[in-house]
Short mmCIF file of C-alpha atoms in Angstrom, two decimals:
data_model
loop_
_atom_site.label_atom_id
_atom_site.label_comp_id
_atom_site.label_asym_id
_atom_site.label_seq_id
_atom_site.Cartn_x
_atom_site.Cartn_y
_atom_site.Cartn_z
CA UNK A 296 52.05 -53.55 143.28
CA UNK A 297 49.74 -56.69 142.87
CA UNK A 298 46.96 -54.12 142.41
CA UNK A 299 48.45 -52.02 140.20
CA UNK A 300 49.79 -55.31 138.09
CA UNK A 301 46.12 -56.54 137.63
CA UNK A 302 44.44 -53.30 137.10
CA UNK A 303 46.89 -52.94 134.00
CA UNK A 304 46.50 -55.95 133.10
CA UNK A 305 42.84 -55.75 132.78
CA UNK A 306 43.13 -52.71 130.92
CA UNK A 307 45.37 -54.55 128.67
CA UNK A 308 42.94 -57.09 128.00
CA UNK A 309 40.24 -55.06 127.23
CA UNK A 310 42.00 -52.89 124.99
CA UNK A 311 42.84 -56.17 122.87
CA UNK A 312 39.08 -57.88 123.17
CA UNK A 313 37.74 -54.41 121.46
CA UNK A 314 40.77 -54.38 118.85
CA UNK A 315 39.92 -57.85 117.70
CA UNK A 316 36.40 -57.96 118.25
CA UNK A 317 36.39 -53.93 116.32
CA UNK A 318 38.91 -56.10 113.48
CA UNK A 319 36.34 -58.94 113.35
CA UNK A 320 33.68 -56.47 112.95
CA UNK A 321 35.20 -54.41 110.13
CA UNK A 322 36.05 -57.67 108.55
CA UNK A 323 32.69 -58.94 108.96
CA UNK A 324 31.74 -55.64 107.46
CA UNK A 325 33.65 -56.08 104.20
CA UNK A 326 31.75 -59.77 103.07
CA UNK A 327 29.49 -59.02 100.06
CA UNK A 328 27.52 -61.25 98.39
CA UNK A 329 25.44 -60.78 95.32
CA UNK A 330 22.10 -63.22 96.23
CA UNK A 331 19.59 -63.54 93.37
CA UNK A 332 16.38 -65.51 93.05
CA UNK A 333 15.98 -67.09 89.94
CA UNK A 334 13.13 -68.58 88.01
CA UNK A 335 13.25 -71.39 85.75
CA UNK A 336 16.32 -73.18 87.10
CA UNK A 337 14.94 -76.63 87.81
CA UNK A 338 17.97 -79.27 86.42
CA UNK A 339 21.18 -79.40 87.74
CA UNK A 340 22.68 -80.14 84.39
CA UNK A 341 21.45 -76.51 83.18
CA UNK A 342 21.93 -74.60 86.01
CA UNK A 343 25.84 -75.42 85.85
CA UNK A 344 26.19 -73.14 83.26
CA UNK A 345 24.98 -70.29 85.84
CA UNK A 346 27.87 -71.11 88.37
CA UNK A 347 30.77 -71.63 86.02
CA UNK A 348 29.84 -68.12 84.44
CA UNK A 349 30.44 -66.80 88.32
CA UNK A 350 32.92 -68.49 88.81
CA UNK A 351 34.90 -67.51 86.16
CA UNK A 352 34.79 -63.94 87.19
CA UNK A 353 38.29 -62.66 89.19
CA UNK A 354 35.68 -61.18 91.81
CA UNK A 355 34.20 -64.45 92.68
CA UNK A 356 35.34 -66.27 96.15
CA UNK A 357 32.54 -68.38 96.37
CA UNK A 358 28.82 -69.69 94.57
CA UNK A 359 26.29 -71.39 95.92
CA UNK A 360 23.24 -72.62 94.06
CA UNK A 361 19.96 -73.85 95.36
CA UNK A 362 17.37 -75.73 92.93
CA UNK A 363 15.28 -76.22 95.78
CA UNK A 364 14.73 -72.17 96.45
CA UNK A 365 16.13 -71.46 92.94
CA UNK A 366 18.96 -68.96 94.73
CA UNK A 367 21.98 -68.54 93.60
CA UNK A 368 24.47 -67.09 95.96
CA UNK A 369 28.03 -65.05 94.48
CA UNK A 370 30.41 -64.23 97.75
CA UNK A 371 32.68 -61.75 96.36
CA UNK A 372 36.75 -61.38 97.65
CA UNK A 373 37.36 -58.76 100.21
CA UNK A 374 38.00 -55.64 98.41
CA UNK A 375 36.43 -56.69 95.17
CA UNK A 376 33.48 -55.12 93.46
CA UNK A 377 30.65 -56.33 91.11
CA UNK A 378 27.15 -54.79 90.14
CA UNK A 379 24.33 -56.57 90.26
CA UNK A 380 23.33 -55.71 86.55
CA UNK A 381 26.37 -57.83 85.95
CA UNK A 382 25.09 -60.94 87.62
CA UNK A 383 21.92 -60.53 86.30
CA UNK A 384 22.81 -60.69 83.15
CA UNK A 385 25.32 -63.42 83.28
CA UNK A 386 22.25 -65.33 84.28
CA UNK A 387 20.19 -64.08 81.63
CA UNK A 388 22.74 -65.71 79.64
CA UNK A 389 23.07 -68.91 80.86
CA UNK A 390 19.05 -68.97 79.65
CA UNK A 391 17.16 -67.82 83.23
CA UNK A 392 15.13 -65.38 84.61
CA UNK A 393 16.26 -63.41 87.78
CA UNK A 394 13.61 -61.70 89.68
CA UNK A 395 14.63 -60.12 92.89
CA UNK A 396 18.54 -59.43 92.98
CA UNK A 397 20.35 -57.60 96.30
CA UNK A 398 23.74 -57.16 98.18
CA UNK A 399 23.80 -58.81 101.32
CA UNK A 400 26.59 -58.70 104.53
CA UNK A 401 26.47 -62.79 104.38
CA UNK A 402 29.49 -65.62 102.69
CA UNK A 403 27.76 -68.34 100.47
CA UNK A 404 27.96 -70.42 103.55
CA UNK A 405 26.23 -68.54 105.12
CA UNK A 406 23.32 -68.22 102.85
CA UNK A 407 23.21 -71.58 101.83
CA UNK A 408 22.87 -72.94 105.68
CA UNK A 409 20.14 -70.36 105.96
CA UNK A 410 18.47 -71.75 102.71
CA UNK A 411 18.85 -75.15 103.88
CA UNK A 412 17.40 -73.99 106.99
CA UNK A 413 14.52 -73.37 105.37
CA UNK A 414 13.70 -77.07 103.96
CA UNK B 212 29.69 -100.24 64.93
CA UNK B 213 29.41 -99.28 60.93
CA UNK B 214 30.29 -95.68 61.11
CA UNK B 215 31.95 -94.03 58.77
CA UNK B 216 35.64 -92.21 59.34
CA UNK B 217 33.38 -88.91 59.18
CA UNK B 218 31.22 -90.23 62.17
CA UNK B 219 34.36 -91.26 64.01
CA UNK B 220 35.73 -88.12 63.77
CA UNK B 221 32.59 -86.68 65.57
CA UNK B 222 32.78 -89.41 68.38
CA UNK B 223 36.94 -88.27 68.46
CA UNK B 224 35.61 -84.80 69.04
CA UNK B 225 33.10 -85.66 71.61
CA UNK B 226 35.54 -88.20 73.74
CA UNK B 227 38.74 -86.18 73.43
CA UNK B 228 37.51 -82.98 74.33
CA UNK B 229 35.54 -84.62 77.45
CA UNK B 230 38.01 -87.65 78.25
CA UNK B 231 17.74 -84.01 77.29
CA UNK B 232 16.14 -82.67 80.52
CA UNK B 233 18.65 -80.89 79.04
CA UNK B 234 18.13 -78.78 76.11
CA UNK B 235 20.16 -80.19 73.61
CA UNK B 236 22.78 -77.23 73.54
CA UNK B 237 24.51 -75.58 76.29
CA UNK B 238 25.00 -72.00 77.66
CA UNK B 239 26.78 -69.22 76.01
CA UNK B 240 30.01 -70.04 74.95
CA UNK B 241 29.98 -73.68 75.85
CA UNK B 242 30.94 -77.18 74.28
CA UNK B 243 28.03 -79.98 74.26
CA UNK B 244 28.56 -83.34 73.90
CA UNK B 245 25.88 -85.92 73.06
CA UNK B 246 25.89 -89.69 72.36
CA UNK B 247 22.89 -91.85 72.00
CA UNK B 248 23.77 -95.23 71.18
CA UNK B 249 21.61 -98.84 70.41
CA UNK B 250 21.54 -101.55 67.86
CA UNK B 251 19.70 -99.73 65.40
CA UNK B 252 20.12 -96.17 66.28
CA UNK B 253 23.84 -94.61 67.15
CA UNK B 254 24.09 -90.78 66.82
CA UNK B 255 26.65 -88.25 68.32
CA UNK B 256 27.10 -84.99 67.72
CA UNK B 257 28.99 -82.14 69.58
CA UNK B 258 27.98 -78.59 69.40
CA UNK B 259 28.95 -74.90 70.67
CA UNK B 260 26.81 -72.18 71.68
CA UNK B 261 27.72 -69.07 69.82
CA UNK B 262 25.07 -67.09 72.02
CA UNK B 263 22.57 -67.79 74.46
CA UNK B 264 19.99 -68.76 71.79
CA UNK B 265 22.16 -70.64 69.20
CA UNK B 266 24.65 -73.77 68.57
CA UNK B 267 26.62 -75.11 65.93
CA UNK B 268 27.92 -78.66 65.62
CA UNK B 269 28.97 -81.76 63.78
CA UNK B 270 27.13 -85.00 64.24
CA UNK B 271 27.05 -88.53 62.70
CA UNK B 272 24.01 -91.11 62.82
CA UNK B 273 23.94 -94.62 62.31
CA UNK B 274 20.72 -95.75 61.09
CA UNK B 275 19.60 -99.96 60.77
CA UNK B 276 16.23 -101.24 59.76
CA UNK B 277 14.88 -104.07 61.78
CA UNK B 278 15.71 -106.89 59.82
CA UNK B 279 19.03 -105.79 59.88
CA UNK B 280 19.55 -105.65 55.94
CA UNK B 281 19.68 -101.53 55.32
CA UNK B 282 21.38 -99.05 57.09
CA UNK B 283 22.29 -95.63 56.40
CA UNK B 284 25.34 -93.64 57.55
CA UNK B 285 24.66 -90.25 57.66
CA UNK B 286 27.24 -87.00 58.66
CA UNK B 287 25.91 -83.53 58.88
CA UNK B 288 26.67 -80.13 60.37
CA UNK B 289 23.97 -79.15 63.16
CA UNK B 290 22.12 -75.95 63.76
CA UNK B 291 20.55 -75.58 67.10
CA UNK B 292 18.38 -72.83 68.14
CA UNK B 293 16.41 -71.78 71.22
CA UNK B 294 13.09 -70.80 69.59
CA UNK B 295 11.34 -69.71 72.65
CA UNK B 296 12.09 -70.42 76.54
CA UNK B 297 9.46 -69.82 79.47
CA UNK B 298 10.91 -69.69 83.09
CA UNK B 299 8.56 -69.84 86.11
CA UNK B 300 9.35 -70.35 89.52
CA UNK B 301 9.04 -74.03 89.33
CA UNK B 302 9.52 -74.90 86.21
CA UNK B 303 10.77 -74.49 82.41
CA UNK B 304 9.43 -75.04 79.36
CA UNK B 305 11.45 -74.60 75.60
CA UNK B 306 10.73 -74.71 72.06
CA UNK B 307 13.68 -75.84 69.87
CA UNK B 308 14.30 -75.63 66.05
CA UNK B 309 17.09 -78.15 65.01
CA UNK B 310 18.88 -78.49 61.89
CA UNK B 311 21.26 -80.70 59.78
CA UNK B 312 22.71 -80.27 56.23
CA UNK B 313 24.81 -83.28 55.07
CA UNK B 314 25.02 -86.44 53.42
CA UNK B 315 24.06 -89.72 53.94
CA UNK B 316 24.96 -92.84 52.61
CA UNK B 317 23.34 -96.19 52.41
CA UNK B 318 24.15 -100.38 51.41
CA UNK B 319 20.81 -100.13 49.12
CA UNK B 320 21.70 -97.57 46.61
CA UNK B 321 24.88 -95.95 45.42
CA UNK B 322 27.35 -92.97 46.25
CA UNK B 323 26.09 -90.25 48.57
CA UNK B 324 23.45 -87.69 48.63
CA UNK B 325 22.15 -84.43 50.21
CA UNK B 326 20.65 -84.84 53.54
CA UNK B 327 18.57 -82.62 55.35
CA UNK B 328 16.96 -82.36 58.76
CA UNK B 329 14.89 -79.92 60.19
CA UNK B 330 12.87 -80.19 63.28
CA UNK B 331 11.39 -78.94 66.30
CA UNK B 332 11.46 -80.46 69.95
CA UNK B 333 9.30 -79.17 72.81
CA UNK B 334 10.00 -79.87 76.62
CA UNK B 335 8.49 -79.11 79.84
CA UNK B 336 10.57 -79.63 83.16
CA UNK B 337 10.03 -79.26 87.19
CA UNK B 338 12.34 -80.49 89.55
CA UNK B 339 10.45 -84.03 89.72
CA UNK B 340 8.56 -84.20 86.17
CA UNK B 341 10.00 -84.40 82.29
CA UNK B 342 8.15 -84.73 79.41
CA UNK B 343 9.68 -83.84 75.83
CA UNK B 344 8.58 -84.25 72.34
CA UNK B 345 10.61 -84.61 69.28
CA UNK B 346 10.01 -84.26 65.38
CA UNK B 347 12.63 -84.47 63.04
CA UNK B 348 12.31 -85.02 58.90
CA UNK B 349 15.17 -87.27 57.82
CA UNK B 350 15.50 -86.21 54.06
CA UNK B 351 17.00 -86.91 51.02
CA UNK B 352 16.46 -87.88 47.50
CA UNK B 353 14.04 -90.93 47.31
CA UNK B 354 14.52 -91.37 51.25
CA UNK B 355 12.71 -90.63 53.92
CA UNK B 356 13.68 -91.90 57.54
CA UNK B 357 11.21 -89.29 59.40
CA UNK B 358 11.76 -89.87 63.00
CA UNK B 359 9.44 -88.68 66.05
CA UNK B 360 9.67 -89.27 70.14
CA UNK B 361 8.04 -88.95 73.12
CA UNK B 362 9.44 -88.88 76.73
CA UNK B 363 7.94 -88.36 80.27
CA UNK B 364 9.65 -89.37 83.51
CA UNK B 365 9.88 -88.36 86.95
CA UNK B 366 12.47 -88.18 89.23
CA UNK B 367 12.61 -90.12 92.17
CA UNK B 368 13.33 -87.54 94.76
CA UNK B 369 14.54 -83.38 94.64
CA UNK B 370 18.39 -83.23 95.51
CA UNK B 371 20.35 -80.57 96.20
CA UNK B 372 22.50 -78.93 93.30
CA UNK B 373 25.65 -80.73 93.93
CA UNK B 374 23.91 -84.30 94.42
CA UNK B 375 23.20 -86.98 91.96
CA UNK B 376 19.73 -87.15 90.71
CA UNK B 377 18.14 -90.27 89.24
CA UNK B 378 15.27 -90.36 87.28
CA UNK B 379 13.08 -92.72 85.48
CA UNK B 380 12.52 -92.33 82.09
CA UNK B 381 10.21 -94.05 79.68
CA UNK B 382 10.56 -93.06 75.76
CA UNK B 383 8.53 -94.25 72.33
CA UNK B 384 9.83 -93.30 69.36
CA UNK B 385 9.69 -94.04 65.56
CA UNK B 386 11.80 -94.07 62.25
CA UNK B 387 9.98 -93.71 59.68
CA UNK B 388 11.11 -96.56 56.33
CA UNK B 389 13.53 -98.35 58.89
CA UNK B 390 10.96 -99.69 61.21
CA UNK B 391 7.90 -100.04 61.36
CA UNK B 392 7.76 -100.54 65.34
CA UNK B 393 7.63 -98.23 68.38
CA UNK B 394 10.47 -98.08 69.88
CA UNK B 395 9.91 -98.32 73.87
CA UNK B 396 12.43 -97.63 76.30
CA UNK B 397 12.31 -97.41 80.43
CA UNK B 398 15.63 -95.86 81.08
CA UNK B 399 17.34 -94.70 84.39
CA UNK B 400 18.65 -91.58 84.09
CA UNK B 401 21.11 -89.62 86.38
CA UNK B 402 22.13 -85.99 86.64
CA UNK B 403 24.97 -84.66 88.13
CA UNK B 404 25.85 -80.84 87.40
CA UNK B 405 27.94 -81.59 83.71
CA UNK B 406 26.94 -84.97 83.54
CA UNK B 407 23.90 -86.68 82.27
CA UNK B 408 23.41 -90.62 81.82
CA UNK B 409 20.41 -92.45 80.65
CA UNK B 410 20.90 -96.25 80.42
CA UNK B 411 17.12 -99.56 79.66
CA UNK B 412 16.71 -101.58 77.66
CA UNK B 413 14.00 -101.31 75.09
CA UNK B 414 10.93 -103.48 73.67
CA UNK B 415 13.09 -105.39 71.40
CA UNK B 416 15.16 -106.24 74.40
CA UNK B 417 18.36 -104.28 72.79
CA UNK B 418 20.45 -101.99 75.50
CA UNK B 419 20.15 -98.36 74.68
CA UNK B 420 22.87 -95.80 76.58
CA UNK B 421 22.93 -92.17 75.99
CA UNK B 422 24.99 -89.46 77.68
CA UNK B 423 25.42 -85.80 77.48
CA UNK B 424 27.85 -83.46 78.74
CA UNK B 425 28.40 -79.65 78.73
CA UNK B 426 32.47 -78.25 78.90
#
């Protein structure tokens, strides 16, 4: 009876560790964020303009931006969807330069501790 | 202060809607405020971008000779454009025409005439290095107040974006009629995101503070 108790028990246990860590995953999974190197963005009082442009977009979470490695980081919400083309040329209009743009599976957090990790 | 109701207006504008490193106009679709104020020199102006590459605005200047005996009060709509902008990696560099069309009064001479004021700045900027230069006519009919500056400064260390950044800044600059020195100023300057402060005190020992801010 014991036996029987803990073998279930087990089984219930690993059913649940590969539904959350399968629901972690997925979740995981759905993070996208638009990072974009860009040149010319050397004064905190310009570059401003480049994160209240992202930020004032309903797909926006989260922006990060580095004047050190001249990144600028746009987490989107879960479920939410924005092209590249339209980042780049938000920051075409705030008066900068973007030369390598890309999706990446990382938050702003993320991005910025591994840009910071970089120093 | 000697400004006129015009110029007050512009400072109204400037403090009520708020409570150059920098360019001196924003982003797209964006306010910018500017104040530059000493004994002899007290200018504000506030100005929107219409696109990435262009700004209108109001502004009022206070002008004062030396000896204290002439001034001129002077209240002018602004045209700013972005003439040419190159980005590296490290660093930016701008070409700016500037503009004003108004009129300007003075305590030496009667009623009001037609000002105008082109001119072209040019600015170079890394993370840690600043240096700017400034021409601007100051015209009207028998007058001439041309006015010309240089700046260079360096910052003190890189910060991250959302850190304060301060910077020392050393400017010479003349008006042309008004004076006939060089204006010399060491200022501290600090930068954070919107906000942009430069406060010295110049050759003539007078206190000069100037501010920007984008909204």
């Amino acid at each position: 009876m014991n036996k029987s108790f803990i073998q279930s028990s087990s089984l219930v246990f690993s059913v649940a560790v590969f539904l959350v860590l399968g629901i972690s995953g997925v979740a995981q999974a759905a993070v996208q964020t638009i990072r974009a190197e860009v040149n010319g963005m050397v004064c905190a009082f310009c570059a401003q303009g480049i994160e209240k442009k992202m930020r004032s977009l309903t797909q926006t979470r989260e922006v990060y931006v580095d004047l050190r490695h001249k990144v600028v980081a746009v987490e989107l919400k879960e479920g939410q969807v924005l092209s590249t083309d339209t980042v780049r040329d938000l920051i075409k209009d705030a008066g900068y330069d973007v030369t390598r743009i890309e999706i990446v599976p990382e938050t702003a957090q993320q991005i910025r501790a591994a840009v910071r990790g970089r120093k | 202060m000697r400004f006129k109701p015009s110029h007050w207006l512009a400072v109204l504008l400037v403090t009520a809607s708020c409570a150059a490193q920098a360019g001196p106009m924003g982003f797209k679709d964006s306010w910018m405020a500017m104040g530059d104020f000493g004994p002899n020199w007290r200018e504000a102006w506030v100005n929107y971008a219409v696109t990435p590459r262009d700004a209108v605005g109001v502004g009022a200047l206070y002008m004062r000779s030396d000896d204290k005996t002439r001034r001129r009060d002077v209240a002018e709509l602004t045209y700013t454009r972005l003439l040419q902008r190159w980005n590296s990696k490290d660093s930016q560099a701008n070409v700016w025409f500037l503009a004003g069309a108004g009129s300007v009064e003075g305590n030496d001479f009667s009623g009001a005439r037609t000002l105008l004021s082109p001119g072209i700045q040019l600015d170079y900027e890394t993370t840690r290095f600043y240096v700017a230069a400034t021409a601007r006519l100051y015209r009207a009919s028998g007058l001439n107040h041309d006015y010309g500056s240089v700046r260079a400064g360096f910052s003190f260390y890189e910060v991250d974006y959302e850190e304060t950044q301060p910077w020392l800044i050393v400017e010479a600059r003349r008006m042309n009629d008004l004076s006939d020195k060089t204006e010399i100023t060491p200022m501290l300057r600090l930068i954070n995101k919107g906000y942009f402060v430069e406060a010295g005190i110049n050759n003539s020992r007078q206190f000069r503070f100037n501010f920007m801010h984008i909204f």
